[in-house]
mmCIF file of N, CA, C and O in Angstrom:
data_model
loop_
_atom_site.group_PDB
_atom_site.id
_atom_site.type_symbol
_atom_site.label_atom_id
_atom_site.label_comp_id
_atom_site.label_asym_id
_atom_site.label_seq_id
_atom_site.Cartn_x
_atom_site.Cartn_y
_atom_site.Cartn_z
ATOM 1 N N MET A 723 177.530 13.139 86.601
ATOM 2 C CA MET A 723 177.564 13.048 84.780
ATOM 3 C C MET A 723 176.275 12.510 84.474
ATOM 4 O O MET A 723 175.830 10.894 84.816
ATOM 5 N N LYS A 724 175.206 12.910 83.876
ATOM 6 C CA LYS A 724 174.392 12.279 82.983
ATOM 7 C C LYS A 724 175.140 11.876 81.909
ATOM 8 O O LYS A 724 175.211 12.096 80.908
ATOM 9 N N VAL A 725 174.795 10.353 81.449
ATOM 10 C CA VAL A 725 174.713 9.716 80.438
ATOM 11 C C VAL A 725 173.980 9.298 79.628
ATOM 12 O O VAL A 725 172.982 9.003 79.818
ATOM 13 N N GLU A 726 173.440 10.123 77.886
ATOM 14 C CA GLU A 726 172.885 10.261 77.248
ATOM 15 C C GLU A 726 173.223 8.491 76.266
ATOM 16 O O GLU A 726 171.892 8.021 75.849
ATOM 17 N N THR A 727 174.286 8.312 75.853
ATOM 18 C CA THR A 727 174.586 7.129 75.392
ATOM 19 C C THR A 727 175.384 6.432 76.205
ATOM 20 O O THR A 727 176.714 6.751 76.129
ATOM 21 N N LEU A 728 175.155 5.123 76.090
ATOM 22 C CA LEU A 728 176.282 4.063 76.571
ATOM 23 C C LEU A 728 176.890 3.118 75.350
ATOM 24 O O LEU A 728 175.915 2.686 74.665
ATOM 25 N N VAL A 729 177.880 2.878 74.994
ATOM 26 C CA VAL A 729 178.160 2.067 74.083
ATOM 27 C C VAL A 729 178.835 1.113 74.379
ATOM 28 O O VAL A 729 179.607 1.354 75.246
ATOM 29 N N VAL A 730 178.151 -0.033 73.935
ATOM 30 C CA VAL A 730 178.770 -1.824 74.630
ATOM 31 C C VAL A 730 179.616 -1.970 73.500
ATOM 32 O O VAL A 730 179.383 -2.397 72.430
ATOM 33 N N ALA A 731 181.230 -2.613 74.015
ATOM 34 C CA ALA A 731 181.871 -3.110 72.403
ATOM 35 C C ALA A 731 181.507 -4.418 72.792
ATOM 36 O O ALA A 731 182.447 -5.215 73.099
ATOM 37 N N THR A 732 180.193 -4.833 71.936
ATOM 38 C CA THR A 732 179.520 -6.208 71.647
ATOM 39 C C THR A 732 179.666 -6.209 70.465
ATOM 40 O O THR A 732 178.513 -5.848 69.916
ATOM 41 N N GLY A 733 179.606 -7.783 70.405
ATOM 42 C CA GLY A 733 178.919 -7.985 68.725
ATOM 43 C C GLY A 733 177.443 -8.837 68.889
ATOM 44 O O GLY A 733 176.826 -9.219 68.071
ATOM 45 N N ASN A 734 177.418 -9.048 70.820
ATOM 46 C CA ASN A 734 176.568 -10.209 70.988
ATOM 47 C C ASN A 734 175.149 -9.244 71.333
ATOM 48 O O ASN A 734 175.256 -8.979 72.056
ATOM 49 N N LYS A 735 174.329 -10.032 70.432
ATOM 50 C CA LYS A 735 173.231 -8.998 70.535
ATOM 51 C C LYS A 735 172.393 -9.799 71.707
ATOM 52 O O LYS A 735 171.719 -8.592 72.505
ATOM 53 N N HIS A 736 172.281 -11.092 72.290
ATOM 54 C CA HIS A 736 171.912 -10.814 73.664
ATOM 55 C C HIS A 736 172.450 -10.184 74.909
ATOM 56 O O HIS A 736 172.036 -9.860 75.673
ATOM 57 N N LYS A 737 173.802 -9.781 74.495
ATOM 58 C CA LYS A 737 174.304 -9.407 75.895
ATOM 59 C C LYS A 737 174.127 -7.841 75.699
ATOM 60 O O LYS A 737 174.056 -7.292 77.090
ATOM 61 N N LEU A 738 174.159 -7.530 74.419
ATOM 62 C CA LEU A 738 173.239 -5.792 74.272
ATOM 63 C C LEU A 738 171.889 -5.694 75.326
ATOM 64 O O LEU A 738 171.734 -4.826 75.885
ATOM 65 N N GLN A 739 170.866 -6.941 74.782
ATOM 66 C CA GLN A 739 169.661 -6.707 75.409
ATOM 67 C C GLN A 739 169.769 -7.035 76.788
ATOM 68 O O GLN A 739 169.036 -6.066 77.327
ATOM 69 N N GLU A 740 170.558 -7.760 77.323
ATOM 70 C CA GLU A 740 170.914 -7.457 78.817
ATOM 71 C C GLU A 740 171.114 -6.345 79.494
ATOM 72 O O GLU A 740 170.711 -5.471 80.354
ATOM 73 N N ILE A 741 171.767 -5.448 79.047
ATOM 74 C CA ILE A 741 172.892 -4.571 79.107
ATOM 75 C C ILE A 741 171.697 -3.221 78.759
ATOM 76 O O ILE A 741 171.506 -2.207 80.157
ATOM 77 N N GLN A 742 170.778 -3.337 77.960
ATOM 78 C CA GLN A 742 170.019 -2.849 77.471
ATOM 79 C C GLN A 742 168.448 -2.466 78.625
ATOM 80 O O GLN A 742 168.310 -1.179 78.884
ATOM 81 N N ALA A 743 168.676 -4.147 79.227
ATOM 82 C CA ALA A 743 167.289 -4.187 80.226
ATOM 83 C C ALA A 743 167.798 -3.757 81.708
ATOM 84 O O ALA A 743 167.186 -3.025 82.252
ATOM 85 N N ILE A 744 169.247 -3.276 81.718
ATOM 86 C CA ILE A 744 169.761 -3.131 83.004
ATOM 87 C C ILE A 744 169.526 -1.435 83.163
ATOM 88 O O ILE A 744 169.114 -0.498 83.916
ATOM 89 N N PHE A 745 170.012 -0.580 82.088
ATOM 90 C CA PHE A 745 170.384 0.894 82.001
ATOM 91 C C PHE A 745 168.736 1.152 81.162
ATOM 92 O O PHE A 745 169.209 1.874 79.930
ATOM 93 N N LYS A 746 167.803 1.549 82.161
ATOM 94 C CA LYS A 746 166.321 1.352 80.773
ATOM 95 C C LYS A 746 166.274 3.283 80.462
ATOM 96 O O LYS A 746 165.495 3.529 79.537
ATOM 97 N N ASP A 747 167.203 3.853 81.221
ATOM 98 C CA ASP A 747 167.262 5.537 81.455
ATOM 99 C C ASP A 747 168.325 6.105 80.237
ATOM 100 O O ASP A 747 168.172 7.171 79.944
ATOM 101 N N VAL A 748 168.738 5.128 79.945
ATOM 102 C CA VAL A 748 170.067 5.412 78.839
ATOM 103 C C VAL A 748 169.675 4.608 77.322
ATOM 104 O O VAL A 748 169.772 3.520 77.189
ATOM 105 N N ARG A 749 170.211 5.462 76.360
ATOM 106 C CA ARG A 749 170.922 5.062 75.132
ATOM 107 C C ARG A 749 171.517 3.948 74.863
ATOM 108 O O ARG A 749 172.762 4.427 75.417
ATOM 109 N N VAL A 750 171.441 2.728 75.144
ATOM 110 C CA VAL A 750 172.409 1.505 74.732
ATOM 111 C C VAL A 750 172.842 1.009 73.255
ATOM 112 O O VAL A 750 171.702 0.626 72.991
ATOM 113 N N VAL A 751 173.871 1.246 73.020
ATOM 114 C CA VAL A 751 174.164 0.775 71.155
ATOM 115 C C VAL A 751 175.512 0.170 71.412
ATOM 116 O O VAL A 751 176.364 0.238 72.318
ATOM 117 N N SER A 752 175.562 -0.781 70.416
ATOM 118 C CA SER A 752 176.666 -1.202 70.298
ATOM 119 C C SER A 752 177.611 -0.116 69.494
ATOM 120 O O SER A 752 177.554 0.522 69.069
ATOM 121 N N ALA A 753 179.165 -0.938 69.349
ATOM 122 C CA ALA A 753 180.160 -0.065 68.973
ATOM 123 C C ALA A 753 179.398 -0.126 67.213
ATOM 124 O O ALA A 753 179.812 1.150 67.035
ATOM 125 N N ARG A 754 179.132 -1.087 66.651
ATOM 126 C CA ARG A 754 178.806 -0.465 65.104
ATOM 127 C C ARG A 754 177.493 0.470 65.132
ATOM 128 O O ARG A 754 177.671 1.270 63.951
ATOM 129 N N GLU A 755 176.557 0.079 65.996
ATOM 130 C CA GLU A 755 175.812 1.408 65.696
ATOM 131 C C GLU A 755 176.255 2.803 66.111
ATOM 132 O O GLU A 755 175.294 3.529 65.452
ATOM 133 N N ALA A 756 177.250 2.766 66.942
ATOM 134 C CA ALA A 756 177.955 4.198 67.294
ATOM 135 C C ALA A 756 178.574 4.584 66.172
ATOM 136 O O ALA A 756 179.574 5.683 66.333
ATOM 137 N N GLY A 757 179.191 3.358 65.288
ATOM 138 C CA GLY A 757 180.130 4.097 64.241
ATOM 139 C C GLY A 757 181.355 3.612 64.392
ATOM 140 O O GLY A 757 182.513 3.682 62.944
ATOM 141 N N TYR A 758 181.524 2.763 64.872
ATOM 142 C CA TYR A 758 182.969 2.077 64.823
ATOM 143 C C TYR A 758 182.905 0.721 64.197
ATOM 144 O O TYR A 758 181.987 -0.519 65.201
ATOM 145 N N THR A 759 183.558 0.703 63.185
ATOM 146 C CA THR A 759 183.706 -0.480 62.847
ATOM 147 C C THR A 759 184.937 -1.971 62.835
ATOM 148 O O THR A 759 185.073 -2.653 61.974
ATOM 149 N N GLY A 760 186.163 -0.907 63.362
ATOM 150 C CA GLY A 760 187.353 -1.358 63.344
ATOM 151 C C GLY A 760 187.204 -2.415 64.220
ATOM 152 O O GLY A 760 186.080 -2.842 65.217
ATOM 153 N N ASP A 761 188.712 -3.061 64.710
ATOM 154 C CA ASP A 761 188.969 -4.028 65.426
ATOM 155 C C ASP A 761 190.168 -3.879 65.875
ATOM 156 O O ASP A 761 191.494 -4.384 65.599
ATOM 157 N N PRO A 762 190.245 -3.186 67.082
ATOM 158 C CA PRO A 762 191.627 -2.784 67.757
ATOM 159 C C PRO A 762 192.767 -3.894 68.125
ATOM 160 O O PRO A 762 191.676 -4.929 68.665
ATOM 161 N N GLU A 763 193.995 -3.955 67.823
ATOM 162 C CA GLU A 763 194.650 -5.092 68.337
ATOM 163 C C GLU A 763 194.499 -5.180 69.841
ATOM 164 O O GLU A 763 195.028 -4.255 70.329
ATOM 165 N N GLU A 764 194.260 -6.229 69.975
ATOM 166 C CA GLU A 764 194.314 -6.246 71.834
ATOM 167 C C GLU A 764 195.987 -6.951 72.381
ATOM 168 O O GLU A 764 196.181 -8.186 71.716
ATOM 169 N N THR A 765 196.648 -5.774 72.224
ATOM 170 C CA THR A 765 197.945 -6.270 72.826
ATOM 171 C C THR A 765 197.800 -6.677 74.592
ATOM 172 O O THR A 765 199.069 -6.251 74.723
ATOM 173 N N GLY A 766 197.301 -6.240 75.147
ATOM 174 C CA GLY A 766 197.158 -6.211 76.822
ATOM 175 C C GLY A 766 197.423 -7.713 77.405
ATOM 176 O O GLY A 766 197.670 -8.259 76.349
ATOM 177 N N ALA A 767 198.445 -7.288 77.911
ATOM 178 C CA ALA A 767 198.759 -8.588 78.600
ATOM 179 C C ALA A 767 197.801 -9.650 79.071
ATOM 180 O O ALA A 767 197.473 -10.871 79.864
ATOM 181 N N THR A 768 196.625 -8.707 79.737
ATOM 182 C CA THR A 768 195.351 -9.632 80.690
ATOM 183 C C THR A 768 194.285 -8.989 79.726
ATOM 184 O O THR A 768 193.858 -8.183 79.484
ATOM 185 N N PHE A 769 193.126 -9.617 80.543
ATOM 186 C CA PHE A 769 191.316 -9.588 79.767
ATOM 187 C C PHE A 769 191.183 -7.731 80.353
ATOM 188 O O PHE A 769 190.560 -7.771 79.613
ATOM 189 N N GLU A 770 192.049 -7.790 81.294
ATOM 190 C CA GLU A 770 191.321 -6.175 81.767
ATOM 191 C C GLU A 770 191.856 -5.051 80.520
ATOM 192 O O GLU A 770 191.545 -4.359 80.297
ATOM 193 N N GLU A 771 193.430 -5.641 80.482
ATOM 194 C CA GLU A 771 194.108 -4.516 79.421
ATOM 195 C C GLU A 771 193.253 -4.435 77.937
ATOM 196 O O GLU A 771 193.419 -3.500 77.378
ATOM 197 N N ASN A 772 192.824 -5.295 77.541
ATOM 198 C CA ASN A 772 192.214 -5.484 76.110
ATOM 199 C C ASN A 772 191.044 -4.850 76.171
ATOM 200 O O ASN A 772 190.766 -4.339 75.327
ATOM 201 N N ALA A 773 189.987 -5.465 77.489
ATOM 202 C CA ALA A 773 189.646 -4.264 77.431
ATOM 203 C C ALA A 773 189.439 -3.013 77.534
ATOM 204 O O ALA A 773 188.593 -2.365 76.693
ATOM 205 N N ILE A 774 190.160 -2.452 78.295
ATOM 206 C CA ILE A 774 190.515 -0.935 77.922
ATOM 207 C C ILE A 774 190.911 -0.327 76.885
ATOM 208 O O ILE A 774 190.343 0.819 76.366
ATOM 209 N N ILE A 775 191.949 -1.190 75.846
ATOM 210 C CA ILE A 775 192.203 -1.316 75.160
ATOM 211 C C ILE A 775 191.125 -0.897 74.148
ATOM 212 O O ILE A 775 190.543 0.054 73.247
ATOM 213 N N LYS A 776 189.567 -1.702 74.097
ATOM 214 C CA LYS A 776 189.095 -1.491 73.104
ATOM 215 C C LYS A 776 187.706 -0.392 73.710
ATOM 216 O O LYS A 776 187.229 -0.081 72.796
ATOM 217 N N ALA A 777 187.816 -0.521 74.680
ATOM 218 C CA ALA A 777 186.782 0.570 75.129
ATOM 219 C C ALA A 777 187.680 2.159 74.941
ATOM 220 O O ALA A 777 186.672 2.899 74.204
ATOM 221 N N THR A 778 188.672 2.298 75.358
ATOM 222 C CA THR A 778 189.522 3.410 74.794
ATOM 223 C C THR A 778 189.087 3.867 73.195
ATOM 224 O O THR A 778 189.064 4.887 73.067
ATOM 225 N N ALA A 779 189.612 2.991 72.278
ATOM 226 C CA ALA A 779 189.452 3.448 70.391
ATOM 227 C C ALA A 779 187.866 3.580 70.194
ATOM 228 O O ALA A 779 187.933 4.199 69.658
ATOM 229 N N ILE A 780 187.079 2.770 71.011
ATOM 230 C CA ILE A 780 185.594 3.142 70.369
ATOM 231 C C ILE A 780 184.981 4.599 71.090
ATOM 232 O O ILE A 780 184.438 5.418 70.451
ATOM 233 N N SER A 781 185.654 4.690 72.625
ATOM 234 C CA SER A 781 185.150 6.113 73.431
ATOM 235 C C SER A 781 185.763 7.228 72.090
ATOM 236 O O SER A 781 185.215 8.403 72.246
ATOM 237 N N LYS A 782 187.096 6.989 71.651
ATOM 238 C CA LYS A 782 187.848 8.064 71.031
ATOM 239 C C LYS A 782 186.885 8.508 69.632
ATOM 240 O O LYS A 782 186.764 9.371 69.193
ATOM 241 N N LEU A 783 186.712 7.142 69.240
ATOM 242 C CA LEU A 783 185.495 7.646 67.717
ATOM 243 C C LEU A 783 184.196 8.189 68.223
ATOM 244 O O LEU A 783 183.962 9.389 67.546
ATOM 245 N N SER A 784 183.432 7.543 69.258
ATOM 246 C CA SER A 784 182.323 8.105 69.200
ATOM 247 C C SER A 784 181.974 9.003 70.416
ATOM 248 O O SER A 784 180.929 9.414 70.416
ATOM 249 N N GLY A 785 182.960 9.051 71.461
ATOM 250 C CA GLY A 785 182.841 10.530 71.913
ATOM 251 C C GLY A 785 181.844 9.997 73.165
ATOM 252 O O GLY A 785 181.482 11.200 74.080
ATOM 253 N N CYS A 786 181.583 8.677 73.365
ATOM 254 C CA CYS A 786 180.785 8.116 74.282
ATOM 255 C C CYS A 786 181.033 7.669 75.117
ATOM 256 O O CYS A 786 182.831 6.860 75.194
ATOM 257 N N LEU A 787 180.704 7.256 76.649
ATOM 258 C CA LEU A 787 181.295 6.239 77.613
ATOM 259 C C LEU A 787 180.830 4.790 77.109
ATOM 260 O O LEU A 787 180.045 4.574 76.497
ATOM 261 N N VAL A 788 182.262 4.138 77.031
ATOM 262 C CA VAL A 788 181.722 2.629 76.401
ATOM 263 C C VAL A 788 182.295 1.780 77.694
ATOM 264 O O VAL A 788 182.891 1.580 78.720
ATOM 265 N N LEU A 789 180.887 0.861 77.494
ATOM 266 C CA LEU A 789 181.204 -0.606 78.386
ATOM 267 C C LEU A 789 182.022 -1.636 77.849
ATOM 268 O O LEU A 789 181.696 -2.023 76.650
ATOM 269 N N ALA A 790 182.994 -2.226 78.188
ATOM 270 C CA ALA A 790 183.885 -3.431 77.467
ATOM 271 C C ALA A 790 184.240 -4.269 78.530
ATOM 272 O O ALA A 790 184.584 -4.414 79.089
ATOM 273 N N ASP A 791 184.544 -5.507 77.845
ATOM 274 C CA ASP A 791 185.505 -6.829 78.363
ATOM 275 C C ASP A 791 185.573 -7.758 77.502
ATOM 276 O O ASP A 791 185.776 -7.447 76.023
ATOM 277 N N ASP A 792 186.557 -8.703 78.252
ATOM 278 C CA ASP A 792 187.147 -9.330 77.231
ATOM 279 C C ASP A 792 186.869 -10.600 77.561
ATOM 280 O O ASP A 792 187.410 -11.063 78.695
ATOM 281 N N SER A 793 186.629 -11.724 77.116
ATOM 282 C CA SER A 793 186.340 -12.594 76.933
ATOM 283 C C SER A 793 187.501 -14.087 77.012
ATOM 284 O O SER A 793 187.268 -14.863 77.812
ATOM 285 N N GLY A 794 188.291 -13.243 76.420
ATOM 286 C CA GLY A 794 189.546 -14.252 75.877
ATOM 287 C C GLY A 794 189.541 -14.951 75.139
ATOM 288 O O GLY A 794 190.567 -15.889 74.654
ATOM 289 N N ARG A 795 188.367 -15.119 74.321
ATOM 290 C CA ARG A 795 188.433 -15.647 72.986
ATOM 291 C C ARG A 795 189.264 -14.708 71.744
ATOM 292 O O ARG A 795 189.449 -13.908 72.288
ATOM 293 N N ARG A 796 190.016 -16.147 70.954
ATOM 294 C CA ARG A 796 190.617 -14.929 69.990
ATOM 295 C C ARG A 796 190.097 -15.887 68.910
ATOM 296 O O ARG A 796 190.601 -17.055 68.833
#
């Protein structure tokens, strides 16, 4: 599968730049740049579950592959 756009679920500009440097042949954008302005309710019991909640919500809206993490900050 060729990925043309990768959406990164972050508002951290430095994290976005780091990921852009890794994926040089892919258009890497923030969730906001992909048109996602919401903030899904993170109801998961673990960081992994919350990352999946974010990635799923953003992917449904954008139609793109999404990379998400959850640092545990609330």
